[in-house]
mmCIF file of C-alpha atoms in Angstrom:
data_model
loop_
_atom_site.group_PDB
_atom_site.id
_atom_site.type_symbol
_atom_site.label_atom_id
_atom_site.label_comp_id
_atom_site.label_asym_id
_atom_site.label_seq_id
_atom_site.Cartn_x
_atom_site.Cartn_y
_atom_site.Cartn_z
ATOM 1 C CA MET A 50 -77.884 24.799 36.086
ATOM 2 C CA LYS A 51 -80.880 27.213 36.181
ATOM 3 C CA PHE A 52 -81.828 29.710 38.886
ATOM 4 C CA ARG A 53 -85.408 29.793 40.147
ATOM 5 C CA PRO A 54 -87.111 33.187 39.641
ATOM 6 C CA ASP A 55 -87.594 33.757 43.394
ATOM 7 C CA LEU A 56 -83.899 33.038 44.050
ATOM 8 C CA LYS A 57 -82.823 35.501 41.376
ATOM 9 C CA ILE A 58 -85.035 38.213 42.899
ATOM 10 C CA SER A 59 -83.552 37.542 46.360
ATOM 11 C CA LEU A 60 -79.991 37.853 45.067
ATOM 12 C CA VAL A 61 -80.739 41.135 43.304
ATOM 13 C CA ALA A 62 -82.475 42.523 46.384
ATOM 14 C CA ALA A 63 -79.569 41.550 48.631
ATOM 15 C CA LEU A 64 -77.062 43.147 46.253
ATOM 16 C CA PHE A 65 -79.150 46.344 46.057
ATOM 17 C CA THR A 66 -79.419 46.518 49.858
ATOM 18 C CA SER A 67 -75.652 46.040 50.239
ATOM 19 C CA VAL A 68 -74.835 48.764 47.727
ATOM 20 C CA THR A 69 -77.465 51.219 48.921
ATOM 21 C CA PHE A 70 -77.177 50.985 52.680
ATOM 22 C CA GLY A 71 -73.675 49.557 53.201
ATOM 23 C CA ALA A 72 -71.723 51.888 50.917
ATOM 24 C CA GLN A 73 -69.165 54.246 52.437
ATOM 25 C CA GLU A 74 -67.121 57.003 50.888
ATOM 26 C CA VAL A 75 -63.502 55.985 50.432
ATOM 27 C CA ALA A 76 -60.744 58.428 49.501
ATOM 28 C CA LEU A 77 -58.404 56.801 46.989
ATOM 29 C CA SER A 78 -54.797 57.848 46.563
ATOM 30 C CA GLY A 79 -53.817 59.564 43.337
ATOM 31 C CA VAL A 80 -52.780 57.592 40.257
ATOM 32 C CA GLU A 81 -49.645 58.810 38.504
ATOM 33 C CA VAL A 82 -49.000 57.957 34.850
ATOM 34 C CA THR A 83 -45.605 58.647 33.286
ATOM 35 C CA ALA A 84 -44.170 58.120 29.829
ATOM 36 C CA THR A 85 -40.677 58.298 28.332
ATOM 37 C CA GLY A 86 -41.267 59.610 24.856
ATOM 38 C CA GLY A 87 -41.997 56.266 23.241
ATOM 39 C CA ALA A 88 -38.893 54.573 24.630
ATOM 40 C CA GLN A 89 -39.001 51.119 26.187
ATOM 41 C CA GLU A 90 -36.271 49.505 28.246
ATOM 42 C CA ILE A 91 -35.459 46.056 29.552
ATOM 43 C CA ASP A 92 -33.053 46.144 32.491
ATOM 44 C CA ALA A 93 -30.665 43.525 33.841
ATOM 45 C CA ALA A 94 -33.214 42.153 36.318
ATOM 46 C CA LYS A 95 -35.629 41.248 33.512
ATOM 47 C CA VAL A 96 -32.875 39.789 31.344
ATOM 48 C CA ASN A 97 -31.635 37.537 34.166
ATOM 49 C CA VAL A 98 -35.011 35.872 34.785
ATOM 50 C CA ARG A 99 -35.758 35.157 31.109
ATOM 51 C CA ASN A 100 -33.225 32.309 30.766
ATOM 52 C CA ALA A 101 -32.974 33.411 27.152
ATOM 53 C CA ALA A 102 -31.523 31.356 24.310
ATOM 54 C CA LEU A 103 -32.338 33.890 21.561
ATOM 55 C CA ILE A 104 -33.027 37.630 21.421
ATOM 56 C CA ASN A 105 -36.677 36.731 20.939
ATOM 57 C CA ASP A 106 -36.762 35.449 24.527
ATOM 58 C CA VAL A 107 -35.496 38.784 25.877
ATOM 59 C CA MET A 108 -37.796 41.125 23.937
ATOM 60 C CA ARG A 109 -40.890 38.994 23.439
ATOM 61 C CA ASP A 110 -43.278 41.178 25.490
ATOM 62 C CA MET A 111 -42.326 44.643 24.217
ATOM 63 C CA PRO A 112 -45.328 46.342 22.508
ATOM 64 C CA GLY A 113 -44.686 47.193 18.874
ATOM 65 C CA VAL A 114 -41.577 44.979 18.732
ATOM 66 C CA TYR A 115 -41.428 41.566 17.081
ATOM 67 C CA ILE A 116 -38.486 39.193 16.688
ATOM 68 C CA GLY A 117 -38.779 36.789 13.773
ATOM 69 C CA GLY A 118 -36.875 33.614 13.042
ATOM 70 C CA THR A 119 -36.413 30.060 14.278
ATOM 71 C CA ASN A 120 -32.618 29.937 14.577
ATOM 72 C CA SER A 121 -29.727 32.211 15.533
ATOM 73 C CA LEU A 122 -29.002 33.200 11.911
ATOM 74 C CA ASN A 123 -32.334 34.878 11.220
ATOM 75 C CA GLN A 124 -33.297 36.653 14.427
ATOM 76 C CA LYS A 125 -34.597 39.815 12.753
ATOM 77 C CA ILE A 126 -35.999 42.691 14.781
ATOM 78 C CA TYR A 127 -39.191 44.361 13.577
ATOM 79 C CA ILE A 128 -40.501 47.629 15.054
ATOM 80 C CA ARG A 129 -44.037 48.416 13.941
ATOM 81 C CA GLY A 130 -43.546 46.228 10.871
ATOM 82 C CA ILE A 131 -40.130 47.629 9.834
ATOM 83 C CA ASN A 132 -37.214 45.202 10.028
ATOM 84 C CA ASP A 133 -33.607 45.780 11.052
ATOM 85 C CA ARG A 134 -32.660 47.209 7.636
ATOM 86 C CA GLY A 135 -34.652 50.309 8.628
ATOM 87 C CA LEU A 136 -33.521 50.529 12.277
ATOM 88 C CA ASN A 137 -30.520 51.975 14.087
ATOM 89 C CA ILE A 138 -29.092 49.054 16.077
ATOM 90 C CA THR A 139 -26.072 49.432 18.363
ATOM 91 C CA ILE A 140 -24.138 47.208 20.789
ATOM 92 C CA ASP A 141 -22.261 49.261 23.406
ATOM 93 C CA GLY A 142 -22.568 52.208 21.035
ATOM 94 C CA ALA A 143 -21.192 50.335 18.001
ATOM 95 C CA ARG A 144 -23.449 50.505 14.956
ATOM 96 C CA GLN A 145 -24.461 47.137 13.507
ATOM 97 C CA LYS A 146 -24.324 47.609 9.738
ATOM 98 C CA GLY A 147 -23.820 43.937 9.028
ATOM 99 C CA ASN A 148 -25.766 43.135 5.871
ATOM 100 C CA ALA A 149 -23.309 40.409 4.860
ATOM 101 C CA PHE A 150 -26.063 38.373 3.129
ATOM 102 C CA HIS A 151 -29.559 39.697 2.556
ATOM 103 C CA HIS A 152 -31.282 36.434 3.561
ATOM 104 C CA ALA A 153 -29.700 36.456 7.021
ATOM 105 C CA ALA A 154 -30.159 38.853 9.918
ATOM 106 C CA ASP A 155 -27.800 41.701 10.765
ATOM 107 C CA LEU A 156 -27.790 41.186 14.527
ATOM 108 C CA TYR A 157 -25.807 38.494 16.317
ATOM 109 C CA ILE A 158 -25.620 38.781 20.100
ATOM 110 C CA ASP A 159 -25.569 36.362 23.029
ATOM 111 C CA PRO A 160 -28.493 37.050 25.422
ATOM 112 C CA ASP A 161 -26.349 35.975 28.390
ATOM 113 C CA ILE A 162 -24.153 39.089 28.197
ATOM 114 C CA ILE A 163 -26.928 41.663 27.808
ATOM 115 C CA ARG A 164 -27.249 44.190 30.642
ATOM 116 C CA SER A 165 -30.072 46.268 29.152
ATOM 117 C CA VAL A 166 -32.011 46.943 25.954
ATOM 118 C CA ASN A 167 -33.401 50.383 25.108
ATOM 119 C CA VAL A 168 -35.889 50.616 22.247
ATOM 120 C CA GLY A 169 -36.858 53.960 20.708
ATOM 121 C CA LEU A 170 -40.153 53.625 18.855
ATOM 122 C CA GLY A 171 -40.658 55.826 15.827
ATOM 123 C CA VAL A 172 -38.393 58.667 14.728
ATOM 124 C CA ASN A 173 -39.183 61.375 17.263
ATOM 125 C CA SER A 174 -35.520 62.124 18.021
ATOM 126 C CA VAL A 175 -32.695 63.522 15.895
ATOM 127 C CA VAL A 176 -30.162 61.731 18.118
ATOM 128 C CA GLY A 177 -30.831 58.000 18.305
ATOM 129 C CA THR A 178 -33.520 57.379 15.691
ATOM 130 C CA SER A 179 -32.525 59.798 12.937
ATOM 131 C CA GLY A 180 -31.887 58.094 9.613
ATOM 132 C CA ALA A 181 -34.079 55.119 10.530
ATOM 133 C CA LEU A 182 -37.600 54.358 9.380
ATOM 134 C CA GLY A 183 -38.822 52.544 12.475
ATOM 135 C CA GLY A 184 -36.680 53.518 15.449
ATOM 136 C CA SER A 185 -33.608 52.365 17.332
ATOM 137 C CA VAL A 186 -32.456 49.434 19.492
ATOM 138 C CA ALA A 187 -29.485 49.966 21.823
ATOM 139 C CA PHE A 188 -27.965 46.906 23.527
ATOM 140 C CA LYS A 189 -25.560 47.270 26.450
ATOM 141 C CA THR A 190 -23.403 44.389 27.673
ATOM 142 C CA ALA A 191 -22.602 43.689 31.314
ATOM 143 C CA ASP A 192 -19.685 45.210 33.245
ATOM 144 C CA ALA A 193 -17.933 43.784 36.282
ATOM 145 C CA SER A 194 -19.565 46.496 38.429
ATOM 146 C CA ASP A 195 -23.005 45.178 37.407
ATOM 147 C CA LEU A 196 -22.222 41.753 38.854
ATOM 148 C CA LEU A 197 -20.204 42.596 41.965
ATOM 149 C CA GLU A 198 -22.048 43.441 45.177
ATOM 150 C CA ASP A 199 -20.818 46.177 47.529
ATOM 151 C CA GLY A 200 -17.561 45.147 49.136
ATOM 152 C CA GLU A 201 -16.901 42.260 46.740
ATOM 153 C CA VAL A 202 -13.726 42.173 44.658
ATOM 154 C CA PHE A 203 -14.050 38.874 42.785
ATOM 155 C CA GLY A 204 -16.821 36.650 41.528
ATOM 156 C CA GLY A 205 -17.788 34.073 38.950
ATOM 157 C CA LYS A 206 -20.798 32.418 37.399
ATOM 158 C CA ILE A 207 -21.101 28.986 35.809
ATOM 159 C CA LYS A 208 -24.248 28.237 33.839
ATOM 160 C CA SER A 209 -25.533 25.191 32.004
ATOM 161 C CA GLY A 210 -28.852 24.302 30.474
ATOM 162 C CA TYR A 211 -30.613 21.822 28.224
ATOM 163 C CA ALA A 212 -33.597 22.161 25.858
ATOM 164 C CA SER A 213 -35.258 18.959 24.744
ATOM 165 C CA ASN A 214 -36.955 20.203 21.564
ATOM 166 C CA ASN A 215 -33.755 20.783 19.602
ATOM 167 C CA LYS A 216 -31.455 18.868 21.981
ATOM 168 C CA GLU A 217 -29.625 22.051 22.870
ATOM 169 C CA TRP A 218 -26.838 22.160 25.442
ATOM 170 C CA GLN A 219 -25.684 25.519 26.737
ATOM 171 C CA GLU A 220 -22.632 26.209 28.898
ATOM 172 C CA SER A 221 -21.034 29.482 29.950
ATOM 173 C CA LEU A 222 -18.419 30.818 32.339
ATOM 174 C CA THR A 223 -18.166 34.412 33.563
ATOM 175 C CA LEU A 224 -15.373 35.775 35.746
ATOM 176 C CA TYR A 225 -15.294 39.347 37.059
ATOM 177 C CA ALA A 226 -13.078 41.260 39.458
ATOM 178 C CA LYS A 227 -12.229 44.666 40.850
ATOM 179 C CA ALA A 228 -8.730 45.797 41.847
ATOM 180 C CA PHE A 229 -7.197 48.962 43.296
ATOM 181 C CA GLU A 230 -10.720 50.335 43.882
ATOM 182 C CA SER A 231 -10.812 51.577 40.281
ATOM 183 C CA LEU A 232 -9.905 48.775 37.850
ATOM 184 C CA GLU A 233 -12.660 46.405 36.665
ATOM 185 C CA LEU A 234 -12.183 43.218 34.625
ATOM 186 C CA LEU A 235 -14.714 40.863 33.062
ATOM 187 C CA GLY A 236 -14.242 37.757 30.950
ATOM 188 C CA TYR A 237 -16.991 35.630 29.427
ATOM 189 C CA VAL A 238 -17.137 32.544 27.235
ATOM 190 C CA GLY A 239 -20.378 30.895 26.193
ATOM 191 C CA HIS A 240 -21.289 27.940 23.978
ATOM 192 C CA ARG A 241 -24.510 26.546 22.538
ATOM 193 C CA GLY A 242 -24.775 23.335 20.543
ATOM 194 C CA TYR A 243 -28.057 22.130 19.086
ATOM 195 C CA GLY A 244 -29.777 20.227 16.298
ATOM 196 C CA ARG A 245 -33.070 20.584 14.492
ATOM 197 C CA GLY A 246 -36.186 21.231 16.540
ATOM 198 C CA GLU A 247 -39.835 20.551 15.725
ATOM 199 C CA SER A 248 -42.855 22.807 15.373
ATOM 200 C CA GLY A 249 -46.258 22.020 16.842
ATOM 201 C CA LYS A 250 -47.067 20.208 13.596
ATOM 202 C CA GLY A 251 -43.956 18.064 13.844
ATOM 203 C CA GLU A 252 -42.104 19.925 11.070
ATOM 204 C CA LYS A 253 -38.350 20.394 11.337
ATOM 205 C CA LEU A 254 -37.098 23.842 12.344
ATOM 206 C CA GLY A 255 -33.790 25.661 12.602
ATOM 207 C CA GLY A 256 -30.335 24.412 11.810
ATOM 208 C CA ASN A 257 -28.415 21.240 12.515
ATOM 209 C CA ASN A 258 -25.036 20.492 14.104
ATOM 210 C CA ALA A 259 -24.967 24.090 15.343
ATOM 211 C CA ASP A 260 -21.923 25.236 17.284
ATOM 212 C CA ASN A 261 -22.270 28.800 18.564
ATOM 213 C CA THR A 262 -19.579 30.454 20.691
ATOM 214 C CA ASN A 263 -19.241 33.922 22.173
ATOM 215 C CA TYR A 264 -16.226 35.576 23.788
ATOM 216 C CA LEU A 265 -16.279 38.909 25.615
ATOM 217 C CA PHE A 266 -13.508 40.712 27.475
ATOM 218 C CA LYS A 267 -14.000 44.115 29.131
ATOM 219 C CA VAL A 268 -11.731 46.319 31.185
ATOM 220 C CA GLY A 269 -12.882 49.515 32.868
ATOM 221 C CA TYR A 270 -11.139 52.170 34.911
ATOM 222 C CA ASN A 271 -12.935 54.632 37.170
ATOM 223 C CA ILE A 272 -11.399 58.095 37.260
ATOM 224 C CA ALA A 273 -12.584 59.825 40.438
ATOM 225 C CA ASP A 274 -16.290 59.328 41.152
ATOM 226 C CA TYR A 275 -17.690 60.827 37.979
ATOM 227 C CA SER A 276 -15.651 59.468 35.104
ATOM 228 C CA LYS A 277 -15.014 56.046 33.572
ATOM 229 C CA ILE A 278 -13.207 54.633 30.572
ATOM 230 C CA THR A 279 -14.063 51.180 29.195
ATOM 231 C CA PHE A 280 -12.546 48.956 26.511
ATOM 232 C CA SER A 281 -14.199 45.800 25.186
ATOM 233 C CA ALA A 282 -13.488 43.073 22.637
ATOM 234 C CA GLU A 283 -16.101 40.553 21.563
ATOM 235 C CA ARG A 284 -16.565 37.748 19.040
ATOM 236 C CA MET A 285 -19.915 36.104 18.310
ATOM 237 C CA GLN A 286 -19.551 33.059 16.047
ATOM 238 C CA MET A 287 -22.098 30.629 14.637
ATOM 239 C CA LYS A 288 -21.310 27.447 12.705
ATOM 240 C CA GLY A 289 -23.495 24.609 11.499
ATOM 241 C CA ASP A 290 -25.801 23.378 8.770
ATOM 242 C CA PHE A 291 -28.455 26.016 8.067
ATOM 243 C CA PRO A 292 -30.856 26.876 5.236
ATOM 244 C CA LEU A 293 -29.149 29.066 2.636
ATOM 245 C CA ARG A 294 -32.100 31.440 2.863
ATOM 246 C CA ALA A 295 -32.198 31.461 6.629
ATOM 247 C CA GLU A 296 -35.512 33.302 6.958
ATOM 248 C CA TRP A 297 -37.298 30.825 4.660
ATOM 249 C CA GLY A 298 -36.383 27.684 6.522
ATOM 250 C CA THR A 299 -36.619 24.142 5.193
ATOM 251 C CA THR A 300 -37.827 20.755 6.400
ATOM 252 C CA ASP A 301 -35.393 18.905 4.118
ATOM 253 C CA ASP A 302 -32.072 18.109 5.807
ATOM 254 C CA SER A 303 -30.348 17.596 2.443
ATOM 255 C CA SER A 304 -30.894 21.263 1.521
ATOM 256 C CA LEU A 305 -28.978 22.581 4.532
ATOM 257 C CA VAL A 306 -25.699 24.348 3.780
ATOM 258 C CA ASP A 307 -22.486 24.327 5.808
ATOM 259 C CA THR A 308 -22.449 27.901 7.102
ATOM 260 C CA LYS A 309 -20.315 30.124 9.286
ATOM 261 C CA TYR A 310 -21.211 33.628 10.464
ATOM 262 C CA TRP A 311 -19.306 35.754 12.930
ATOM 263 C CA ARG A 312 -19.164 39.269 14.351
ATOM 264 C CA ASP A 313 -16.113 40.981 15.844
ATOM 265 C CA THR A 314 -16.690 44.201 17.804
ATOM 266 C CA TYR A 315 -14.126 46.415 19.513
ATOM 267 C CA THR A 316 -15.242 49.485 21.483
ATOM 268 C CA ALA A 317 -13.739 52.277 23.559
ATOM 269 C CA ASN A 318 -16.077 54.356 25.721
ATOM 270 C CA PHE A 319 -15.421 57.355 27.951
ATOM 271 C CA ASN A 320 -18.012 58.967 30.250
ATOM 272 C CA LEU A 321 -17.657 62.190 32.243
ATOM 273 C CA ASN A 322 -20.521 63.326 34.498
ATOM 274 C CA PRO A 323 -19.378 65.791 37.218
ATOM 275 C CA ASN A 324 -22.608 67.856 37.263
ATOM 276 C CA ASP A 325 -25.935 68.526 35.513
ATOM 277 C CA TYR A 326 -24.256 70.557 32.779
ATOM 278 C CA VAL A 327 -21.716 67.959 31.693
ATOM 279 C CA ASP A 328 -22.742 64.374 30.921
ATOM 280 C CA LEU A 329 -20.290 63.567 28.155
ATOM 281 C CA ASP A 330 -20.078 60.257 26.283
ATOM 282 C CA LEU A 331 -17.268 59.557 23.827
ATOM 283 C CA ASN A 332 -17.425 56.360 21.819
ATOM 284 C CA ALA A 333 -15.198 54.791 19.151
ATOM 285 C CA TYR A 334 -15.696 51.350 17.612
ATOM 286 C CA HIS A 335 -14.951 48.835 14.901
ATOM 287 C CA THR A 336 -17.376 46.075 13.903
ATOM 288 C CA LYS A 337 -16.917 43.334 11.333
ATOM 289 C CA HIS A 338 -19.609 40.933 10.116
ATOM 290 C CA GLU A 339 -18.675 38.076 7.805
ATOM 291 C CA ALA A 340 -20.534 35.154 6.241
ATOM 292 C CA LYS A 341 -18.968 32.042 4.771
ATOM 293 C CA SER A 342 -21.146 29.499 2.956
ATOM 294 C CA SER A 343 -22.135 29.612 -0.702
ATOM 295 C CA VAL A 344 -21.564 33.343 -0.220
ATOM 296 C CA ASN A 345 -18.298 34.675 1.151
ATOM 297 C CA ALA A 346 -18.850 38.306 2.007
ATOM 298 C CA GLY A 347 -18.784 40.780 4.847
ATOM 299 C CA VAL A 348 -19.166 44.322 6.138
ATOM 300 C CA LYS A 349 -16.698 46.423 8.120
ATOM 301 C CA THR A 350 -17.817 49.497 10.050
ATOM 302 C CA TYR A 351 -15.679 52.101 11.791
ATOM 303 C CA GLY A 352 -17.193 54.944 13.765
ATOM 304 C CA ALA A 353 -16.939 57.530 16.529
ATOM 305 C CA LYS A 354 -19.483 59.602 18.403
ATOM 306 C CA ALA A 355 -19.461 62.427 20.957
ATOM 307 C CA ILE A 356 -22.645 63.374 22.850
ATOM 308 C CA ASN A 357 -23.168 65.714 25.808
ATOM 309 C CA LYS A 358 -26.292 66.308 27.905
ATOM 310 C CA THR A 359 -26.986 69.531 29.792
ATOM 311 C CA LYS A 360 -29.888 69.767 32.243
ATOM 312 C CA PHE A 361 -31.480 72.996 33.518
ATOM 313 C CA GLU A 362 -34.867 74.571 34.198
ATOM 314 C CA THR A 363 -36.604 77.731 33.020
ATOM 315 C CA GLY A 364 -39.663 78.390 35.141
ATOM 316 C CA TYR A 365 -41.947 75.363 34.994
ATOM 317 C CA ILE A 366 -40.130 73.842 32.028
ATOM 318 C CA GLY A 367 -37.322 71.298 32.447
ATOM 319 C CA HIS A 368 -34.723 71.100 29.686
ATOM 320 C CA THR A 369 -32.269 68.404 28.653
ATOM 321 C CA LEU A 370 -30.085 69.641 25.827
ATOM 322 C CA VAL A 371 -28.528 66.779 23.847
ATOM 323 C CA TYR A 372 -25.903 67.765 21.305
ATOM 324 C CA GLY A 373 -22.961 66.213 19.555
ATOM 325 C CA THR A 374 -21.520 64.736 16.401
ATOM 326 C CA GLU A 375 -21.109 61.304 14.812
ATOM 327 C CA ILE A 376 -19.067 59.875 11.973
ATOM 328 C CA TYR A 377 -18.930 56.339 10.621
ATOM 329 C CA GLN A 378 -17.903 54.450 7.501
ATOM 330 C CA SER A 379 -19.126 51.048 6.275
ATOM 331 C CA LYS A 380 -17.406 48.931 3.649
ATOM 332 C CA SER A 381 -18.909 45.797 2.112
ATOM 333 C CA TYR A 382 -16.861 43.191 0.266
ATOM 334 C CA ASN A 383 -17.406 39.956 -1.653
ATOM 335 C CA LYS A 384 -14.549 37.462 -1.620
ATOM 336 C CA ASN A 385 -16.235 35.389 -4.335
ATOM 337 C CA ASP A 386 -15.914 38.293 -6.766
ATOM 338 C CA THR A 387 -12.892 37.487 -8.958
ATOM 339 C CA SER A 388 -13.088 40.682 -11.036
ATOM 340 C CA ASN A 389 -11.237 42.799 -8.420
ATOM 341 C CA THR A 390 -14.215 45.094 -8.092
ATOM 342 C CA PRO A 391 -13.592 47.793 -5.450
ATOM 343 C CA ASP A 392 -15.516 47.519 -2.206
ATOM 344 C CA ASP A 393 -18.747 49.434 -1.763
ATOM 345 C CA LYS A 394 -18.268 52.250 0.743
ATOM 346 C CA ALA A 395 -20.616 54.584 2.607
ATOM 347 C CA THR A 396 -19.481 57.486 4.819
ATOM 348 C CA SER A 397 -21.746 59.494 7.117
ATOM 349 C CA LEU A 398 -21.023 62.665 9.111
ATOM 350 C CA SER A 399 -23.663 64.356 11.262
ATOM 351 C CA VAL A 400 -24.078 67.153 13.810
ATOM 352 C CA PHE A 401 -27.203 67.420 15.962
ATOM 353 C CA LEU A 402 -28.912 69.418 18.700
ATOM 354 C CA GLU A 403 -32.060 68.430 20.587
ATOM 355 C CA ASP A 404 -33.952 69.899 23.534
ATOM 356 C CA GLN A 405 -36.109 67.531 25.554
ATOM 357 C CA LEU A 406 -38.758 69.823 27.078
ATOM 358 C CA ARG A 407 -40.822 68.558 30.018
ATOM 359 C CA THR A 408 -43.730 70.372 31.628
ATOM 360 C CA GLY A 409 -47.024 69.311 33.170
ATOM 361 C CA GLY A 410 -46.515 65.646 32.268
ATOM 362 C CA PHE A 411 -45.857 66.430 28.588
ATOM 363 C CA THR A 412 -42.590 66.051 26.686
ATOM 364 C CA LEU A 413 -41.581 67.772 23.447
ATOM 365 C CA THR A 414 -38.313 67.071 21.649
ATOM 366 C CA PRO A 415 -37.557 69.796 19.091
ATOM 367 C CA GLY A 416 -34.280 69.212 17.352
ATOM 368 C CA ILE A 417 -32.176 69.907 14.303
ATOM 369 C CA ARG A 418 -29.609 67.704 12.579
ATOM 370 C CA TYR A 419 -27.186 68.133 9.691
ATOM 371 C CA ASP A 420 -26.105 65.043 7.718
ATOM 372 C CA ASN A 421 -23.523 64.546 5.016
ATOM 373 C CA TYR A 422 -23.770 61.069 3.463
ATOM 374 C CA LYS A 423 -21.597 59.758 0.634
ATOM 375 C CA LEU A 424 -21.963 56.429 -1.152
ATOM 376 C CA ASN A 425 -19.573 54.854 -3.637
ATOM 377 C CA THR A 426 -20.844 51.593 -5.108
ATOM 378 C CA MET A 427 -19.399 49.534 -7.921
ATOM 379 C CA GLY A 428 -22.360 47.171 -7.960
ATOM 380 C CA GLY A 429 -20.354 43.935 -8.109
ATOM 381 C CA THR A 430 -20.144 41.849 -11.269
ATOM 382 C CA GLN A 431 -23.863 42.224 -12.055
ATOM 383 C CA GLY A 432 -24.608 45.677 -10.668
ATOM 384 C CA ILE A 433 -24.332 49.240 -11.874
ATOM 385 C CA ALA A 434 -21.634 51.545 -10.540
ATOM 386 C CA GLY A 435 -22.817 54.777 -9.017
ATOM 387 C CA ARG A 436 -22.186 57.536 -6.539
ATOM 388 C CA ALA A 437 -24.475 59.481 -4.261
ATOM 389 C CA ASP A 438 -23.696 62.560 -2.199
ATOM 390 C CA TYR A 439 -26.395 63.810 0.131
ATOM 391 C CA HIS A 440 -26.146 66.670 2.576
ATOM 392 C CA GLY A 441 -28.995 68.463 4.252
ATOM 393 C CA THR A 442 -30.639 69.559 7.450
ATOM 394 C CA SER A 443 -33.461 67.688 9.162
ATOM 395 C CA GLY A 444 -36.324 69.933 10.223
ATOM 396 C CA LEU A 445 -37.930 70.438 13.592
ATOM 397 C CA GLN A 446 -38.831 67.186 15.334
ATOM 398 C CA LEU A 447 -41.680 66.895 17.869
#
């Protein structure tokens, strides 16, 4: 379609007349822009509407964050191009140091139990992102108090779903209750069974005969109105026929390997927050990752952490002091090693102090951290034994 010249002139003249003679001054309200120091968070409301089957479904729209993989064994998190080997990843405060097999991912978590995800981009903090190249990812699982409405004391949720591409069936049951005004209980069991899916080109993806189960039990007790103690026990287990090198994938069913991966995590958390000067979090945990296929290896991690936050103001500057200490130990083992080689072991102890300064819409986070890291490695049957002992202070962080 073409406009006639006289019609084009008429339209321009009408537009000019409307702008010139019909314009009125309009006072617009102010626009406020806020930032949180590079952190991004997905809350429970967003998680609930995603109907997620994999972590990729939960975090798919976070800038700078990419989740790779086509099955539950190789869901690797990348932050600005750095994968989970260079990130600090925690579940309810428990570090995930699960490099059981270098071709598989370290993170195994059921999206159905996630309450929130907090991602710290970069290494601008000596608290959460120190020791990592790309940042941190902190997962929190749901409590009974997150699911119960005001006045409710008992509830449950039954969920089922089906995906046609890989013929996946998903079923889960969640029960939660509150008793004596202070005691909270939550129990969850979830299952996913699926076969091989297809890409847009018709190529086979993922694993076959998959049988994934997740169990979570949590008990919490509220002490007064400003303190809570929580215990949790969880197992995430995946079985099926998967590619040996999970991140490579394969279109040949005959090359799939009977595989079993699982994660056991036990946590104890205590929070005390009576005023702006005391916001104390104590956390102790044990996590075990194990793989059983052509490799038969695992990683055990024990740790504890104490962090307090103190808020105050000096003039126009708001301060949040964050200070504490953390200790953890990771041991890796290989059950296929018949030479009785001792387990590799790494121990880390740290003390840190950070001040989050806020003024005029700007935030600075100067901090200092001391780390003592020891590594004893025997290298397995083909490696080289060695020891490393590092201790030092991290400089000012902004």
